[in-house]
Amino acid sequence: MSAPSIKAVMFDLDGTLLDTAPEFVVLINQLLVEKNQPALPADAIRAQVSNGAAALIRFAFKVEPEDDRFEPLRLELLDRYQEKIGSHTRFFPGIDELLQKLAQHNIAWGIATNKPSLYTHKLLSVLDIQPAPASVICPDDVQFRKPHPESLFLASEHLDCTPQNIVYIGDHKRDIDCGKDAGAITIAAAFGYIEENDDIDAWGADYRVEQASDIWPIIEKLLN
């Protein structure tokens, strides 16, 4: 059976398209020091960034959501993040070149993230990525967030293609589950925010890449 033609490439945001972790490393450690707790290694914080603000607070402060301290800490982190958003964020090496390659081949690209739209769209506005994404799906846009496949179903409507025409790239099992359940071709980004002892190969992605520069050869092969 021939492979479906590739019409679009969708990315997870934090840990796949963009390296947003440096901002969270600074903000989490500032909060810890202010609360008279020791700072944490950058790599330990990086591994949690894809899981969101709540996971970062739970990890850094060892508190659960039912703890009275949890929500004030989470809101403080988000307030500070909104002030500093984009200040230290960069493409992962090779992503910018990949976006240019996609544009040269008339392949649309987009984002499917669990990052709330308030932060996603502000970050994208600050960075002004060109070529711009043709679809940006946040949890506010769907009834069910990833790993549910609804994000990619909605993206396929935006992109005027079927999910089978989409390559979805992510650095977490929920991304791969989302892509697989939607019927998309999936690529696991091993260069992203991978938690300790996480078995990337167990996610069941169609492909695995160690660096972003490995992505285009896969897409080029799928095009032929």
PDB file of N, CA and C in Angstrom, residues 24-107:
ATOM      1  N   PHE A  24      11.832  28.823  31.952  1.00  0.00           N
ATOM      2  CA  PHE A  24      11.289  28.148  33.128  1.00  0.00           C
ATOM      3  C   PHE A  24      12.374  27.796  34.141  1.00  0.00           C
ATOM      4  N   VAL A  25      13.550  27.487  33.645  1.00  0.00           N
ATOM      5  CA  VAL A  25      14.670  27.217  34.562  1.00  0.00           C
ATOM      6  C   VAL A  25      14.934  28.448  35.429  1.00  0.00           C
ATOM      7  N   VAL A  26      15.002  29.603  34.802  1.00  0.00           N
ATOM      8  CA  VAL A  26      15.241  30.854  35.538  1.00  0.00           C
ATOM      9  C   VAL A  26      14.108  31.134  36.515  1.00  0.00           C
ATOM     10  N   LEU A  27      12.857  31.037  36.048  1.00  0.00           N
ATOM     11  CA  LEU A  27      11.712  31.407  36.867  1.00  0.00           C
ATOM     12  C   LEU A  27      11.497  30.460  38.041  1.00  0.00           C
ATOM     13  N   ILE A  28      11.626  29.157  37.793  1.00  0.00           N
ATOM     14  CA  ILE A  28      11.452  28.185  38.878  1.00  0.00           C
ATOM     15  C   ILE A  28      12.526  28.368  39.943  1.00  0.00           C
ATOM     16  N   ASN A  29      13.762  28.535  39.513  1.00  0.00           N
ATOM     17  CA  ASN A  29      14.835  28.692  40.499  1.00  0.00           C
ATOM     18  C   ASN A  29      14.732  30.014  41.247  1.00  0.00           C
ATOM     19  N   GLN A  30      14.251  31.060  40.600  1.00  0.00           N
ATOM     20  CA  GLN A  30      14.000  32.308  41.318  1.00  0.00           C
ATOM     21  C   GLN A  30      12.959  32.110  42.407  1.00  0.00           C
ATOM     22  N   LEU A  31      11.883  31.419  42.061  1.00  0.00           N
ATOM     23  CA  LEU A  31      10.836  31.156  43.048  1.00  0.00           C
ATOM     24  C   LEU A  31      11.362  30.318  44.210  1.00  0.00           C
ATOM     25  N   LEU A  32      12.121  29.286  43.894  1.00  0.00           N
ATOM     26  CA  LEU A  32      12.661  28.420  44.945  1.00  0.00           C
ATOM     27  C   LEU A  32      13.548  29.207  45.903  1.00  0.00           C
ATOM     28  N   VAL A  33      14.437  29.997  45.364  1.00  0.00           N
ATOM     29  CA  VAL A  33      15.357  30.762  46.211  1.00  0.00           C
ATOM     30  C   VAL A  33      14.587  31.764  47.069  1.00  0.00           C
ATOM     31  N   GLU A  34      13.579  32.402  46.476  1.00  0.00           N
ATOM     32  CA  GLU A  34      12.772  33.356  47.233  1.00  0.00           C
ATOM     33  C   GLU A  34      11.999  32.683  48.367  1.00  0.00           C
ATOM     34  N   LYS A  35      11.671  31.408  48.183  1.00  0.00           N
ATOM     35  CA  LYS A  35      10.952  30.646  49.210  1.00  0.00           C
ATOM     36  C   LYS A  35      11.920  29.875  50.104  1.00  0.00           C
ATOM     37  N   ASN A  36      13.193  30.284  50.054  1.00  0.00           N
ATOM     38  CA  ASN A  36      14.239  29.679  50.896  1.00  0.00           C
ATOM     39  C   ASN A  36      14.419  28.187  50.650  1.00  0.00           C
ATOM     40  N   GLN A  37      14.328  27.808  49.373  1.00  0.00           N
ATOM     41  CA  GLN A  37      14.584  26.434  48.976  1.00  0.00           C
ATOM     42  C   GLN A  37      15.714  26.426  47.961  1.00  0.00           C
ATOM     43  N   PRO A  38      16.468  25.329  47.914  1.00  0.00           N
ATOM     44  CA  PRO A  38      17.620  25.284  47.005  1.00  0.00           C
ATOM     45  C   PRO A  38      17.197  25.235  45.543  1.00  0.00           C
ATOM     46  N   ALA A  39      17.990  25.870  44.701  1.00  0.00           N
ATOM     47  CA  ALA A  39      17.751  25.820  43.255  1.00  0.00           C
ATOM     48  C   ALA A  39      17.957  24.394  42.748  1.00  0.00           C
ATOM     49  N   LEU A  40      17.340  24.103  41.616  1.00  0.00           N
ATOM     50  CA  LEU A  40      17.422  22.773  41.019  1.00  0.00           C
ATOM     51  C   LEU A  40      18.286  22.800  39.761  1.00  0.00           C
ATOM     52  N   PRO A  41      18.886  21.667  39.405  1.00  0.00           N
ATOM     53  CA  PRO A  41      19.660  21.601  38.157  1.00  0.00           C
ATOM     54  C   PRO A  41      18.771  21.905  36.955  1.00  0.00           C
ATOM     55  N   ALA A  42      19.324  22.592  35.986  1.00  0.00           N
ATOM     56  CA  ALA A  42      18.562  22.979  34.789  1.00  0.00           C
ATOM     57  C   ALA A  42      17.962  21.766  34.082  1.00  0.00           C
ATOM     58  N   ASP A  43      18.733  20.676  33.975  1.00  0.00           N
ATOM     59  CA  ASP A  43      18.246  19.501  33.251  1.00  0.00           C
ATOM     60  C   ASP A  43      17.020  18.892  33.917  1.00  0.00           C
ATOM     61  N   ALA A  44      16.969  18.952  35.247  1.00  0.00           N
ATOM     62  CA  ALA A  44      15.822  18.400  35.972  1.00  0.00           C
ATOM     63  C   ALA A  44      14.560  19.201  35.677  1.00  0.00           C
ATOM     64  N   ILE A  45      14.701  20.505  35.595  1.00  0.00           N
ATOM     65  CA  ILE A  45      13.556  21.365  35.279  1.00  0.00           C
ATOM     66  C   ILE A  45      13.147  21.186  33.822  1.00  0.00           C
ATOM     67  N   ARG A  46      14.134  21.138  32.921  1.00  0.00           N
ATOM     68  CA  ARG A  46      13.853  20.964  31.487  1.00  0.00           C
ATOM     69  C   ARG A  46      12.965  19.751  31.230  1.00  0.00           C
ATOM     70  N   ALA A  47      13.229  18.669  31.928  1.00  0.00           N
ATOM     71  CA  ALA A  47      12.498  17.427  31.685  1.00  0.00           C
ATOM     72  C   ALA A  47      11.013  17.553  32.004  1.00  0.00           C
ATOM     73  N   GLN A  48      10.643  18.564  32.799  1.00  0.00           N
ATOM     74  CA  GLN A  48       9.247  18.731  33.208  1.00  0.00           C
ATOM     75  C   GLN A  48       8.492  19.788  32.415  1.00  0.00           C
ATOM     76  N   VAL A  49       9.190  20.549  31.591  1.00  0.00           N
ATOM     77  CA  VAL A  49       8.570  21.709  30.942  1.00  0.00           C
ATOM     78  C   VAL A  49       7.384  21.311  30.072  1.00  0.00           C
ATOM     79  N   SER A  50       7.483  20.201  29.346  1.00  0.00           N
ATOM     80  CA  SER A  50       6.390  19.784  28.466  1.00  0.00           C
ATOM     81  C   SER A  50       5.123  19.450  29.240  1.00  0.00           C
ATOM     82  N   ASN A  51       5.250  19.203  30.530  1.00  0.00           N
ATOM     83  CA  ASN A  51       4.095  18.817  31.337  1.00  0.00           C
ATOM     84  C   ASN A  51       3.317  20.003  31.892  1.00  0.00           C
ATOM     85  N   GLY A  52       3.845  21.223  31.689  1.00  0.00           N
ATOM     86  CA  GLY A  52       3.094  22.408  32.074  1.00  0.00           C
ATOM     87  C   GLY A  52       3.439  22.958  33.446  1.00  0.00           C
ATOM     88  N   ALA A  53       2.806  24.096  33.768  1.00  0.00           N
ATOM     89  CA  ALA A  53       3.116  24.830  34.996  1.00  0.00           C
ATOM     90  C   ALA A  53       2.792  24.026  36.246  1.00  0.00           C
ATOM     91  N   ALA A  54       1.668  23.336  36.240  1.00  0.00           N
ATOM     92  CA  ALA A  54       1.285  22.561  37.429  1.00  0.00           C
ATOM     93  C   ALA A  54       2.327  21.484  37.734  1.00  0.00           C
ATOM     94  N   ALA A  55       2.786  20.809  36.698  1.00  0.00           N
ATOM     95  CA  ALA A  55       3.792  19.764  36.893  1.00  0.00           C
ATOM     96  C   ALA A  55       5.105  20.361  37.397  1.00  0.00           C
ATOM     97  N   LEU A  56       5.457  21.535  36.898  1.00  0.00           N
ATOM     98  CA  LEU A  56       6.682  22.193  37.354  1.00  0.00           C
ATOM     99  C   LEU A  56       6.610  22.541  38.827  1.00  0.00           C
ATOM    100  N   ILE A  57       5.471  23.057  39.270  1.00  0.00           N
ATOM    101  CA  ILE A  57       5.307  23.398  40.686  1.00  0.00           C
ATOM    102  C   ILE A  57       5.311  22.135  41.536  1.00  0.00           C
ATOM    103  N   ARG A  58       4.615  21.132  41.089  1.00  0.00           N
ATOM    104  CA  ARG A  58       4.585  19.862  41.833  1.00  0.00           C
ATOM    105  C   ARG A  58       5.992  19.288  41.980  1.00  0.00           C
ATOM    106  N   PHE A  59       6.751  19.334  40.890  1.00  0.00           N
ATOM    107  CA  PHE A  59       8.100  18.785  40.898  1.00  0.00           C
ATOM    108  C   PHE A  59       9.049  19.621  41.759  1.00  0.00           C
ATOM    109  N   ALA A  60       9.020  20.935  41.571  1.00  0.00           N
ATOM    110  CA  ALA A  60      10.000  21.800  42.231  1.00  0.00           C
ATOM    111  C   ALA A  60       9.738  21.961  43.720  1.00  0.00           C
ATOM    112  N   PHE A  61       8.462  22.075  44.070  1.00  0.00           N
ATOM    113  CA  PHE A  61       8.131  22.372  45.463  1.00  0.00           C
ATOM    114  C   PHE A  61       7.607  21.163  46.236  1.00  0.00           C
ATOM    115  N   LYS A  62       7.476  20.038  45.544  1.00  0.00           N
ATOM    116  CA  LYS A  62       7.006  18.802  46.176  1.00  0.00           C
ATOM    117  C   LYS A  62       5.665  19.013  46.877  1.00  0.00           C
ATOM    118  N   VAL A  63       4.763  19.721  46.188  1.00  0.00           N
ATOM    119  CA  VAL A  63       3.420  19.946  46.711  1.00  0.00           C
ATOM    120  C   VAL A  63       2.400  19.441  45.701  1.00  0.00           C
ATOM    121  N   GLU A  64       1.269  18.979  46.181  1.00  0.00           N
ATOM    122  CA  GLU A  64       0.200  18.482  45.328  1.00  0.00           C
ATOM    123  C   GLU A  64      -0.875  19.558  45.182  1.00  0.00           C
ATOM    124  N   PRO A  65      -1.729  19.450  44.154  1.00  0.00           N
ATOM    125  CA  PRO A  65      -2.730  20.483  43.902  1.00  0.00           C
ATOM    126  C   PRO A  65      -3.654  20.786  45.071  1.00  0.00           C
ATOM    127  N   GLU A  66      -3.887  19.797  45.935  1.00  0.00           N
ATOM    128  CA  GLU A  66      -4.783  20.037  47.080  1.00  0.00           C
ATOM    129  C   GLU A  66      -4.112  20.826  48.203  1.00  0.00           C
ATOM    130  N   ASP A  67      -2.800  20.967  48.131  1.00  0.00           N
ATOM    131  CA  ASP A  67      -2.059  21.750  49.125  1.00  0.00           C
ATOM    132  C   ASP A  67      -2.384  23.242  48.960  1.00  0.00           C
ATOM    133  N   ASP A  68      -2.577  23.951  50.055  1.00  0.00           N
ATOM    134  CA  ASP A  68      -2.931  25.379  50.002  1.00  0.00           C
ATOM    135  C   ASP A  68      -1.866  26.221  49.311  1.00  0.00           C
ATOM    136  N   ARG A  69      -0.641  25.745  49.289  1.00  0.00           N
ATOM    137  CA  ARG A  69       0.448  26.514  48.681  1.00  0.00           C
ATOM    138  C   ARG A  69       0.503  26.354  47.168  1.00  0.00           C
ATOM    139  N   PHE A  70      -0.134  25.310  46.670  1.00  0.00           N
ATOM    140  CA  PHE A  70       0.042  24.933  45.270  1.00  0.00           C
ATOM    141  C   PHE A  70      -0.452  26.015  44.302  1.00  0.00           C
ATOM    142  N   GLU A  71      -1.711  26.408  44.413  1.00  0.00           N
ATOM    143  CA  GLU A  71      -2.296  27.315  43.428  1.00  0.00           C
ATOM    144  C   GLU A  71      -1.637  28.696  43.444  1.00  0.00           C
ATOM    145  N   PRO A  72      -1.339  29.285  44.620  1.00  0.00           N
ATOM    146  CA  PRO A  72      -0.616  30.568  44.593  1.00  0.00           C
ATOM    147  C   PRO A  72       0.742  30.472  43.896  1.00  0.00           C
ATOM    148  N   LEU A  73       1.441  29.364  44.104  1.00  0.00           N
ATOM    149  CA  LEU A  73       2.732  29.178  43.438  1.00  0.00           C
ATOM    150  C   LEU A  73       2.559  29.043  41.928  1.00  0.00           C
ATOM    151  N   ARG A  74       1.565  28.282  41.518  1.00  0.00           N
ATOM    152  CA  ARG A  74       1.315  28.086  40.082  1.00  0.00           C
ATOM    153  C   ARG A  74       0.974  29.421  39.408  1.00  0.00           C
ATOM    154  N   LEU A  75       0.103  30.185  40.035  1.00  0.00           N
ATOM    155  CA  LEU A  75      -0.292  31.472  39.466  1.00  0.00           C
ATOM    156  C   LEU A  75       0.869  32.459  39.438  1.00  0.00           C
ATOM    157  N   GLU A  76       1.706  32.413  40.467  1.00  0.00           N
ATOM    158  CA  GLU A  76       2.878  33.292  40.491  1.00  0.00           C
ATOM    159  C   GLU A  76       3.834  32.936  39.362  1.00  0.00           C
ATOM    160  N   LEU A  77       4.034  31.643  39.141  1.00  0.00           N
ATOM    161  CA  LEU A  77       4.895  31.205  38.046  1.00  0.00           C
ATOM    162  C   LEU A  77       4.338  31.687  36.712  1.00  0.00           C
ATOM    163  N   LEU A  78       3.039  31.537  36.500  1.00  0.00           N
ATOM    164  CA  LEU A  78       2.440  31.932  35.229  1.00  0.00           C
ATOM    165  C   LEU A  78       2.481  33.443  35.026  1.00  0.00           C
ATOM    166  N   ASP A  79       2.285  34.193  36.090  1.00  0.00           N
ATOM    167  CA  ASP A  79       2.384  35.656  35.986  1.00  0.00           C
ATOM    168  C   ASP A  79       3.787  36.075  35.553  1.00  0.00           C
ATOM    169  N   ARG A  80       4.763  35.467  36.168  1.00  0.00           N
ATOM    170  CA  ARG A  80       6.152  35.804  35.829  1.00  0.00           C
ATOM    171  C   ARG A  80       6.493  35.346  34.414  1.00  0.00           C
ATOM    172  N   TYR A  81       5.951  34.203  34.040  1.00  0.00           N
ATOM    173  CA  TYR A  81       6.213  33.703  32.695  1.00  0.00           C
ATOM    174  C   TYR A  81       5.632  34.646  31.652  1.00  0.00           C
ATOM    175  N   GLN A  82       4.429  35.140  31.898  1.00  0.00           N
ATOM    176  CA  GLN A  82       3.801  36.041  30.938  1.00  0.00           C
ATOM    177  C   GLN A  82       4.635  37.309  30.755  1.00  0.00           C
ATOM    178  N   GLU A  83       5.282  37.755  31.817  1.00  0.00           N
ATOM    179  CA  GLU A  83       6.133  38.944  31.729  1.00  0.00           C
ATOM    180  C   GLU A  83       7.405  38.681  30.922  1.00  0.00           C
ATOM    181  N   LYS A  84       7.937  37.468  31.042  1.00  0.00           N
ATOM    182  CA  LYS A  84       9.235  37.150  30.429  1.00  0.00           C
ATOM    183  C   LYS A  84       9.127  36.300  29.167  1.00  0.00           C
ATOM    184  N   ILE A  85       7.920  35.995  28.743  1.00  0.00           N
ATOM    185  CA  ILE A  85       7.720  35.029  27.662  1.00  0.00           C
ATOM    186  C   ILE A  85       8.494  35.418  26.401  1.00  0.00           C
ATOM    187  N   GLY A  86       9.202  34.457  25.867  1.00  0.00           N
ATOM    188  CA  GLY A  86       9.982  34.661  24.655  1.00  0.00           C
ATOM    189  C   GLY A  86      11.371  35.219  24.873  1.00  0.00           C
ATOM    190  N   SER A  87      11.680  35.602  26.097  1.00  0.00           N
ATOM    191  CA  SER A  87      12.956  36.282  26.350  1.00  0.00           C
ATOM    192  C   SER A  87      14.167  35.375  26.151  1.00  0.00           C
ATOM    193  N   HIS A  88      14.013  34.097  26.427  1.00  0.00           N
ATOM    194  CA  HIS A  88      15.125  33.157  26.259  1.00  0.00           C
ATOM    195  C   HIS A  88      14.776  32.008  25.308  1.00  0.00           C
ATOM    196  N   THR A  89      13.606  32.059  24.694  1.00  0.00           N
ATOM    197  CA  THR A  89      13.162  30.973  23.819  1.00  0.00           C
ATOM    198  C   THR A  89      13.883  31.023  22.475  1.00  0.00           C
ATOM    199  N   ARG A  90      14.264  29.851  21.996  1.00  0.00           N
ATOM    200  CA  ARG A  90      14.947  29.736  20.710  1.00  0.00           C
ATOM    201  C   ARG A  90      14.420  28.503  19.969  1.00  0.00           C
ATOM    202  N   PHE A  91      14.580  28.492  18.653  1.00  0.00           N
ATOM    203  CA  PHE A  91      14.370  27.252  17.915  1.00  0.00           C
ATOM    204  C   PHE A  91      15.369  26.207  18.390  1.00  0.00           C
ATOM    205  N   PHE A  92      14.970  24.961  18.401  1.00  0.00           N
ATOM    206  CA  PHE A  92      15.963  23.910  18.508  1.00  0.00           C
ATOM    207  C   PHE A  92      16.801  23.940  17.230  1.00  0.00           C
ATOM    208  N   PRO A  93      18.086  23.633  17.331  1.00  0.00           N
ATOM    209  CA  PRO A  93      18.941  23.657  16.138  1.00  0.00           C
ATOM    210  C   PRO A  93      18.353  22.815  15.009  1.00  0.00           C
ATOM    211  N   GLY A  94      18.235  23.415  13.853  1.00  0.00           N
ATOM    212  CA  GLY A  94      17.715  22.705  12.689  1.00  0.00           C
ATOM    213  C   GLY A  94      16.252  22.977  12.391  1.00  0.00           C
ATOM    214  N   ILE A  95      15.490  23.515  13.350  1.00  0.00           N
ATOM    215  CA  ILE A  95      14.060  23.746  13.134  1.00  0.00           C
ATOM    216  C   ILE A  95      13.821  24.873  12.135  1.00  0.00           C
ATOM    217  N   ASP A  96      14.553  25.959  12.275  1.00  0.00           N
ATOM    218  CA  ASP A  96      14.367  27.081  11.351  1.00  0.00           C
ATOM    219  C   ASP A  96      14.612  26.637   9.912  1.00  0.00           C
ATOM    220  N   GLU A  97      15.683  25.891   9.701  1.00  0.00           N
ATOM    221  CA  GLU A  97      15.993  25.387   8.363  1.00  0.00           C
ATOM    222  C   GLU A  97      14.889  24.447   7.866  1.00  0.00           C
ATOM    223  N   LEU A  98      14.328  23.659   8.775  1.00  0.00           N
ATOM    224  CA  LEU A  98      13.240  22.753   8.407  1.00  0.00           C
ATOM    225  C   LEU A  98      12.014  23.534   7.936  1.00  0.00           C
ATOM    226  N   LEU A  99      11.674  24.602   8.628  1.00  0.00           N
ATOM    227  CA  LEU A  99      10.517  25.409   8.229  1.00  0.00           C
ATOM    228  C   LEU A  99      10.732  26.021   6.846  1.00  0.00           C
ATOM    229  N   GLN A 100      11.961  26.425   6.565  1.00  0.00           N
ATOM    230  CA  GLN A 100      12.265  26.982   5.239  1.00  0.00           C
ATOM    231  C   GLN A 100      12.128  25.905   4.156  1.00  0.00           C
ATOM    232  N   LYS A 101      12.579  24.700   4.463  1.00  0.00           N
ATOM    233  CA  LYS A 101      12.456  23.587   3.514  1.00  0.00           C
ATOM    234  C   LYS A 101      10.984  23.285   3.227  1.00  0.00           C
ATOM    235  N   LEU A 102      10.172  23.279   4.284  1.00  0.00           N
ATOM    236  CA  LEU A 102       8.747  23.015   4.104  1.00  0.00           C
ATOM    237  C   LEU A 102       8.128  24.070   3.195  1.00  0.00           C
ATOM    238  N   ALA A 103       8.485  25.326   3.415  1.00  0.00           N
ATOM    239  CA  ALA A 103       7.942  26.415   2.587  1.00  0.00           C
ATOM    240  C   ALA A 103       8.352  26.241   1.128  1.00  0.00           C
ATOM    241  N   GLN A 104       9.604  25.852   0.896  1.00  0.00           N
ATOM    242  CA  GLN A 104      10.091  25.666  -0.472  1.00  0.00           C
ATOM    243  C   GLN A 104       9.331  24.571  -1.204  1.00  0.00           C
ATOM    244  N   HIS A 105       8.790  23.614  -0.437  1.00  0.00           N
ATOM    245  CA  HIS A 105       8.066  22.495  -1.040  1.00  0.00           C
ATOM    246  C   HIS A 105       6.553  22.649  -0.889  1.00  0.00           C
ATOM    247  N   ASN A 106       6.124  23.862  -0.517  1.00  0.00           N
ATOM    248  CA  ASN A 106       4.690  24.156  -0.374  1.00  0.00           C
ATOM    249  C   ASN A 106       3.987  23.210   0.597  1.00  0.00           C
ATOM    250  N   ILE A 107       4.679  22.883   1.663  1.00  0.00           N
ATOM    251  CA  ILE A 107       4.106  22.062   2.720  1.00  0.00           C
ATOM    252  C   ILE A 107       3.769  22.983   3.899  1.00  0.00           C
TER     253      ILE A 107
END
